[in-house]
C-alpha cells in the first residue's frame, strides 16, 4: 500500500497555499508516496473576510479531524498571528480531542511550515509554539534541520524558513514566495515523505 502524506493547511491570502503545493510536489516525488492537499475550515464570517480583502478559497477539499488517522504522516502549515499559529488552525486542532483521547495520531511523523509578515514576525516562534500540538498527540516532530544545504545560509536575498521548516515572508501581502523558498518547500515535502515511508516500512 502507498504511504499517505497529508499536507494540511490554512491560508488566508495564498502564501501558505503556494508553499503547500510545492510540499505536495516534493512528497509525491518519493516513490510509493501518495500526497494530498487539505484545507482546514475558515472560522471568520464572509463579511469580515471581505473587509480584509481575502480572496476566495481554492477548491482544495476541507478536512475533518476524523480523516487525520488515515494518513501515515503530515505537514501542517499556517500563517502566523502574533508569533503563533493562526486561530483557524488552532480551532481545527482544538477539535481533535477524540483523537487525543485515543492517541490515534501517536507515532505519526509531522512537519510544520508557515508564513509571516516580517523577518521578526515569527519564523521560529510560530513552529516552536506549534510543536505543543504534536506533543500532546504523541506525534513525532520532523524538522528539516540544515538538510536543505546552501539554501539555509542565503544572506543576500530575503528568505523565509528555518531549521524548523519551510517558510515565506508575505510582507504587506504583495510579496509572493520566492523561488528559493519554493525549493525549500519542495525539499521539505520530499524529506518528510521519505522519513514517513521509512517509518511505515519499519512498523
PDB file of C-alpha atoms in Angstrom:
ATOM      1  CA  UNK A   1       0.000   0.000   0.000  1.00  0.00           C
ATOM      2  CA  UNK A   2       1.095   3.562  -0.713  1.00  0.00           C
ATOM      3  CA  UNK A   3       2.443   5.723   2.096  1.00  0.00           C
ATOM      4  CA  UNK A   4      -0.036   8.564   2.628  1.00  0.00           C
ATOM      5  CA  UNK A   5       1.223  12.052   3.428  1.00  0.00           C
ATOM      6  CA  UNK A   6      -1.375  14.728   4.113  1.00  0.00           C
ATOM      7  CA  UNK A   7      -0.438  18.386   3.686  1.00  0.00           C
ATOM      8  CA  UNK A   8      -2.970  20.149   5.907  1.00  0.00           C
ATOM      9  CA  UNK A   9      -3.006  23.945   5.929  1.00  0.00           C
ATOM     10  CA  UNK A  10      -4.829  27.222   6.429  1.00  0.00           C
ATOM     11  CA  UNK A  11      -4.144  30.081   4.022  1.00  0.00           C
ATOM     12  CA  UNK A  12      -5.918  33.443   4.001  1.00  0.00           C
ATOM     13  CA  UNK A  13      -4.067  35.235   1.193  1.00  0.00           C
ATOM     14  CA  UNK A  14      -2.493  32.291  -0.642  1.00  0.00           C
ATOM     15  CA  UNK A  15       1.108  32.409   0.585  1.00  0.00           C
ATOM     16  CA  UNK A  16       0.844  29.250   2.696  1.00  0.00           C
ATOM     17  CA  UNK A  17      -1.101  27.541  -0.083  1.00  0.00           C
ATOM     18  CA  UNK A  18       1.730  28.153  -2.579  1.00  0.00           C
ATOM     19  CA  UNK A  19       4.170  26.511  -0.165  1.00  0.00           C
ATOM     20  CA  UNK A  20       1.714  23.641   0.366  1.00  0.00           C
ATOM     21  CA  UNK A  21       1.538  22.967  -3.368  1.00  0.00           C
ATOM     22  CA  UNK A  22       5.323  22.696  -3.579  1.00  0.00           C
ATOM     23  CA  UNK A  23       5.460  20.494  -0.490  1.00  0.00           C
ATOM     24  CA  UNK A  24       2.956  18.188  -2.148  1.00  0.00           C
ATOM     25  CA  UNK A  25       5.135  18.036  -5.273  1.00  0.00           C
ATOM     26  CA  UNK A  26       8.153  17.151  -3.153  1.00  0.00           C
ATOM     27  CA  UNK A  27       6.310  14.457  -1.211  1.00  0.00           C
ATOM     28  CA  UNK A  28       4.831  12.944  -4.380  1.00  0.00           C
ATOM     29  CA  UNK A  29       8.320  12.719  -5.916  1.00  0.00           C
ATOM     30  CA  UNK A  30       9.154   9.929  -3.462  1.00  0.00           C
ATOM     31  CA  UNK A  31       8.300   6.554  -4.961  1.00  0.00           C
ATOM     32  CA  UNK A  32       5.386   4.835  -3.259  1.00  0.00           C
ATOM     33  CA  UNK A  33       4.115   8.022  -1.592  1.00  0.00           C
ATOM     34  CA  UNK A  34       0.638   9.418  -2.147  1.00  0.00           C
ATOM     35  CA  UNK A  35       0.465  13.118  -1.203  1.00  0.00           C
ATOM     36  CA  UNK A  36      -2.790  15.005  -0.728  1.00  0.00           C
ATOM     37  CA  UNK A  37      -3.639  18.640  -0.012  1.00  0.00           C
ATOM     38  CA  UNK A  38      -6.281  19.548   2.566  1.00  0.00           C
ATOM     39  CA  UNK A  39      -7.524  22.882   3.931  1.00  0.00           C
ATOM     40  CA  UNK A  40      -8.856  23.423   7.438  1.00  0.00           C
ATOM     41  CA  UNK A  41     -12.190  25.264   7.734  1.00  0.00           C
ATOM     42  CA  UNK A  42     -12.441  29.031   7.871  1.00  0.00           C
ATOM     43  CA  UNK A  43     -13.722  30.471  11.149  1.00  0.00           C
ATOM     44  CA  UNK A  44     -14.263  34.105  10.124  1.00  0.00           C
ATOM     45  CA  UNK A  45     -17.603  35.224   8.660  1.00  0.00           C
ATOM     46  CA  UNK A  46     -17.698  36.168   4.974  1.00  0.00           C
ATOM     47  CA  UNK A  47     -18.283  39.856   5.655  1.00  0.00           C
ATOM     48  CA  UNK A  48     -15.130  40.048   7.766  1.00  0.00           C
ATOM     49  CA  UNK A  49     -13.084  38.258   5.081  1.00  0.00           C
ATOM     50  CA  UNK A  50     -14.432  40.719   2.513  1.00  0.00           C
ATOM     51  CA  UNK A  51     -13.321  43.689   4.636  1.00  0.00           C
ATOM     52  CA  UNK A  52      -9.898  42.061   4.940  1.00  0.00           C
ATOM     53  CA  UNK A  53      -9.741  41.725   1.120  1.00  0.00           C
ATOM     54  CA  UNK A  54      -9.223  37.968   1.448  1.00  0.00           C
ATOM     55  CA  UNK A  55      -9.557  36.168  -1.900  1.00  0.00           C
ATOM     56  CA  UNK A  56     -11.984  33.323  -2.474  1.00  0.00           C
ATOM     57  CA  UNK A  57     -10.713  29.979  -1.191  1.00  0.00           C
ATOM     58  CA  UNK A  58      -9.380  27.442  -3.675  1.00  0.00           C
ATOM     59  CA  UNK A  59     -11.148  24.165  -4.442  1.00  0.00           C
ATOM     60  CA  UNK A  60      -8.785  22.128  -2.249  1.00  0.00           C
ATOM     61  CA  UNK A  61     -11.060  19.951  -0.051  1.00  0.00           C
ATOM     62  CA  UNK A  62     -11.655  20.681   3.619  1.00  0.00           C
ATOM     63  CA  UNK A  63     -10.535  18.083   6.121  1.00  0.00           C
ATOM     64  CA  UNK A  64     -12.293  16.911   9.268  1.00  0.00           C
ATOM     65  CA  UNK A  65     -10.444  15.585  12.329  1.00  0.00           C
ATOM     66  CA  UNK A  66     -11.825  12.083  11.719  1.00  0.00           C
ATOM     67  CA  UNK A  67      -9.883  11.890   8.436  1.00  0.00           C
ATOM     68  CA  UNK A  68      -6.479  12.508  10.012  1.00  0.00           C
ATOM     69  CA  UNK A  69      -5.829   8.899  11.160  1.00  0.00           C
ATOM     70  CA  UNK A  70      -5.954   7.751   7.516  1.00  0.00           C
ATOM     71  CA  UNK A  71      -2.559   9.402   6.881  1.00  0.00           C
ATOM     72  CA  UNK A  72       0.844   7.940   7.703  1.00  0.00           C
ATOM     73  CA  UNK A  73       2.476  11.366   8.025  1.00  0.00           C
ATOM     74  CA  UNK A  74       1.692  15.082   7.893  1.00  0.00           C
ATOM     75  CA  UNK A  75       2.996  18.505   7.028  1.00  0.00           C
ATOM     76  CA  UNK A  76       0.955  21.218   8.767  1.00  0.00           C
ATOM     77  CA  UNK A  77       1.006  24.804   7.501  1.00  0.00           C
ATOM     78  CA  UNK A  78      -0.394  28.140   8.652  1.00  0.00           C
ATOM     79  CA  UNK A  79       0.265  31.875   8.740  1.00  0.00           C
ATOM     80  CA  UNK A  80       1.441  33.430  11.977  1.00  0.00           C
ATOM     81  CA  UNK A  81      -0.673  35.579  14.253  1.00  0.00           C
ATOM     82  CA  UNK A  82       1.436  37.405  16.853  1.00  0.00           C
ATOM     83  CA  UNK A  83       4.165  34.777  16.593  1.00  0.00           C
ATOM     84  CA  UNK A  84       1.884  31.734  16.863  1.00  0.00           C
ATOM     85  CA  UNK A  85      -0.314  29.643  14.546  1.00  0.00           C
ATOM     86  CA  UNK A  86      -3.449  31.331  13.233  1.00  0.00           C
ATOM     87  CA  UNK A  87      -6.714  30.903  15.142  1.00  0.00           C
ATOM     88  CA  UNK A  88      -8.246  28.953  12.261  1.00  0.00           C
ATOM     89  CA  UNK A  89      -5.655  26.203  12.501  1.00  0.00           C
ATOM     90  CA  UNK A  90      -5.744  26.223  16.289  1.00  0.00           C
ATOM     91  CA  UNK A  91      -9.538  25.810  16.161  1.00  0.00           C
ATOM     92  CA  UNK A  92      -9.049  22.764  13.951  1.00  0.00           C
ATOM     93  CA  UNK A  93      -6.521  21.273  16.364  1.00  0.00           C
ATOM     94  CA  UNK A  94      -8.842  22.018  19.266  1.00  0.00           C
ATOM     95  CA  UNK A  95     -11.419  19.807  17.539  1.00  0.00           C
ATOM     96  CA  UNK A  96      -9.108  16.761  17.611  1.00  0.00           C
ATOM     97  CA  UNK A  97      -9.888  15.904  21.240  1.00  0.00           C
ATOM     98  CA  UNK A  98     -11.325  12.477  20.447  1.00  0.00           C
ATOM     99  CA  UNK A  99      -8.151  11.574  18.548  1.00  0.00           C
ATOM    100  CA  UNK A 100      -6.072  12.763  21.501  1.00  0.00           C
ATOM    101  CA  UNK A 101      -8.071  10.632  23.974  1.00  0.00           C
ATOM    102  CA  UNK A 102      -7.470   7.509  21.902  1.00  0.00           C
ATOM    103  CA  UNK A 103      -3.954   8.582  20.765  1.00  0.00           C
ATOM    104  CA  UNK A 104      -4.783   7.681  17.169  1.00  0.00           C
ATOM    105  CA  UNK A 105      -2.087  10.006  15.840  1.00  0.00           C
ATOM    106  CA  UNK A 106       0.652   8.806  18.200  1.00  0.00           C
ATOM    107  CA  UNK A 107       3.854   7.776  16.443  1.00  0.00           C
ATOM    108  CA  UNK A 108       2.990   9.531  13.185  1.00  0.00           C
ATOM    109  CA  UNK A 109       5.647  11.939  11.831  1.00  0.00           C
ATOM    110  CA  UNK A 110       4.723  15.576  11.199  1.00  0.00           C
ATOM    111  CA  UNK A 111       6.460  18.675   9.889  1.00  0.00           C
ATOM    112  CA  UNK A 112       5.485  22.352  10.029  1.00  0.00           C
ATOM    113  CA  UNK A 113       5.627  25.218   7.507  1.00  0.00           C
ATOM    114  CA  UNK A 114       4.473  28.812   7.818  1.00  0.00           C
ATOM    115  CA  UNK A 115       4.227  32.376   6.559  1.00  0.00           C
ATOM    116  CA  UNK A 116       4.965  35.586   8.462  1.00  0.00           C
ATOM    117  CA  UNK A 117       4.588  39.254   7.638  1.00  0.00           C
ATOM    118  CA  UNK A 118       8.116  40.304   8.557  1.00  0.00           C
ATOM    119  CA  UNK A 119      11.566  38.976   9.445  1.00  0.00           C
ATOM    120  CA  UNK A 120      10.874  39.336  13.157  1.00  0.00           C
ATOM    121  CA  UNK A 121       7.294  38.165  12.811  1.00  0.00           C
ATOM    122  CA  UNK A 122       7.631  34.565  13.981  1.00  0.00           C
ATOM    123  CA  UNK A 123       9.704  32.461  11.575  1.00  0.00           C
ATOM    124  CA  UNK A 124      10.896  30.434  14.577  1.00  0.00           C
ATOM    125  CA  UNK A 125       8.338  31.126  17.315  1.00  0.00           C
ATOM    126  CA  UNK A 126       5.438  30.023  15.100  1.00  0.00           C
ATOM    127  CA  UNK A 127       6.688  26.449  14.564  1.00  0.00           C
ATOM    128  CA  UNK A 128       8.224  26.304  18.042  1.00  0.00           C
ATOM    129  CA  UNK A 129       4.920  27.056  19.767  1.00  0.00           C
ATOM    130  CA  UNK A 130       3.038  24.749  17.372  1.00  0.00           C
ATOM    131  CA  UNK A 131       5.073  21.736  18.470  1.00  0.00           C
ATOM    132  CA  UNK A 132       2.925  21.502  21.625  1.00  0.00           C
ATOM    133  CA  UNK A 133       0.014  20.321  19.462  1.00  0.00           C
ATOM    134  CA  UNK A 134       2.102  17.436  18.159  1.00  0.00           C
ATOM    135  CA  UNK A 135       3.456  16.535  21.574  1.00  0.00           C
ATOM    136  CA  UNK A 136       0.039  16.042  23.152  1.00  0.00           C
ATOM    137  CA  UNK A 137      -0.942  13.761  20.292  1.00  0.00           C
ATOM    138  CA  UNK A 138       2.251  11.746  20.670  1.00  0.00           C
ATOM    139  CA  UNK A 139       3.337  12.652  17.148  1.00  0.00           C
ATOM    140  CA  UNK A 140       6.969  12.763  16.020  1.00  0.00           C
ATOM    141  CA  UNK A 141       8.113  16.255  15.024  1.00  0.00           C
ATOM    142  CA  UNK A 142      10.321  16.163  11.926  1.00  0.00           C
ATOM    143  CA  UNK A 143      12.303  19.389  11.416  1.00  0.00           C
ATOM    144  CA  UNK A 144      14.281  19.855   8.226  1.00  0.00           C
ATOM    145  CA  UNK A 145      17.378  20.887  10.165  1.00  0.00           C
ATOM    146  CA  UNK A 146      20.011  22.063   7.707  1.00  0.00           C
ATOM    147  CA  UNK A 147      19.322  19.315   5.163  1.00  0.00           C
ATOM    148  CA  UNK A 148      18.424  21.963   2.548  1.00  0.00           C
ATOM    149  CA  UNK A 149      22.141  22.692   2.322  1.00  0.00           C
ATOM    150  CA  UNK A 150      23.479  26.000   0.996  1.00  0.00           C
ATOM    151  CA  UNK A 151      19.959  27.419   0.742  1.00  0.00           C
ATOM    152  CA  UNK A 152      19.828  27.576   4.533  1.00  0.00           C
ATOM    153  CA  UNK A 153      22.710  30.051   4.562  1.00  0.00           C
ATOM    154  CA  UNK A 154      21.442  32.521   1.954  1.00  0.00           C
ATOM    155  CA  UNK A 155      22.301  36.031   3.158  1.00  0.00           C
ATOM    156  CA  UNK A 156      21.986  38.192   0.034  1.00  0.00           C
ATOM    157  CA  UNK A 157      18.271  37.622  -0.599  1.00  0.00           C
ATOM    158  CA  UNK A 158      15.251  37.737   1.686  1.00  0.00           C
ATOM    159  CA  UNK A 159      14.367  34.125   2.513  1.00  0.00           C
ATOM    160  CA  UNK A 160      11.882  32.636   4.925  1.00  0.00           C
ATOM    161  CA  UNK A 161      12.142  29.261   6.589  1.00  0.00           C
ATOM    162  CA  UNK A 162      14.371  27.874   9.324  1.00  0.00           C
ATOM    163  CA  UNK A 163      15.604  24.518  10.632  1.00  0.00           C
ATOM    164  CA  UNK A 164      12.025  24.036  11.883  1.00  0.00           C
ATOM    165  CA  UNK A 165      10.550  24.017   8.389  1.00  0.00           C
ATOM    166  CA  UNK A 166       9.859  25.885   5.156  1.00  0.00           C
ATOM    167  CA  UNK A 167       8.569  29.420   5.378  1.00  0.00           C
ATOM    168  CA  UNK A 168       7.941  32.626   3.470  1.00  0.00           C
ATOM    169  CA  UNK A 169       7.564  36.347   4.104  1.00  0.00           C
ATOM    170  CA  UNK A 170       4.285  37.890   2.988  1.00  0.00           C
ATOM    171  CA  UNK A 171       5.201  41.487   3.790  1.00  0.00           C
ATOM    172  CA  UNK A 172       2.134  43.647   3.177  1.00  0.00           C
ATOM    173  CA  UNK A 173       0.638  40.732   1.241  1.00  0.00           C
ATOM    174  CA  UNK A 174       2.049  41.687  -2.147  1.00  0.00           C
ATOM    175  CA  UNK A 175       5.254  39.641  -1.802  1.00  0.00           C
ATOM    176  CA  UNK A 176       4.915  36.056  -3.026  1.00  0.00           C
ATOM    177  CA  UNK A 177       7.110  33.070  -2.097  1.00  0.00           C
ATOM    178  CA  UNK A 178      10.485  33.300  -3.851  1.00  0.00           C
ATOM    179  CA  UNK A 179      11.979  30.563  -5.986  1.00  0.00           C
ATOM    180  CA  UNK A 180      14.372  29.646  -3.158  1.00  0.00           C
ATOM    181  CA  UNK A 181      11.517  29.460  -0.637  1.00  0.00           C
ATOM    182  CA  UNK A 182       9.566  27.210  -3.010  1.00  0.00           C
ATOM    183  CA  UNK A 183      12.631  24.995  -3.472  1.00  0.00           C
ATOM    184  CA  UNK A 184      12.894  24.668   0.299  1.00  0.00           C
ATOM    185  CA  UNK A 185       9.213  23.725   0.464  1.00  0.00           C
ATOM    186  CA  UNK A 186       9.750  21.034  -2.187  1.00  0.00           C
ATOM    187  CA  UNK A 187      12.708  19.751  -0.194  1.00  0.00           C
ATOM    188  CA  UNK A 188      10.645  19.612   3.000  1.00  0.00           C
ATOM    189  CA  UNK A 189       7.910  17.606   1.309  1.00  0.00           C
ATOM    190  CA  UNK A 190      10.403  15.136  -0.148  1.00  0.00           C
ATOM    191  CA  UNK A 191      12.336  14.862   3.116  1.00  0.00           C
ATOM    192  CA  UNK A 192       9.312  14.208   5.325  1.00  0.00           C
ATOM    193  CA  UNK A 193       7.766  11.812   2.810  1.00  0.00           C
ATOM    194  CA  UNK A 194      10.949   9.733   2.763  1.00  0.00           C
ATOM    195  CA  UNK A 195      11.015   9.563   6.565  1.00  0.00           C
ATOM    196  CA  UNK A 196       7.309   8.706   6.706  1.00  0.00           C
ATOM    197  CA  UNK A 197       7.843   5.905   4.215  1.00  0.00           C
ATOM    198  CA  UNK A 198      10.801   4.579   6.181  1.00  0.00           C
ATOM    199  CA  UNK A 199       8.851   4.592   9.470  1.00  0.00           C
ATOM    200  CA  UNK A 200       5.861   2.871   7.889  1.00  0.00           C
ATOM    201  CA  UNK A 201       8.106   0.202   6.418  1.00  0.00           C
ATOM    202  CA  UNK A 202       9.692  -0.465   9.803  1.00  0.00           C
ATOM    203  CA  UNK A 203       6.343  -0.757  11.627  1.00  0.00           C
TER     204      UNK A 203
END
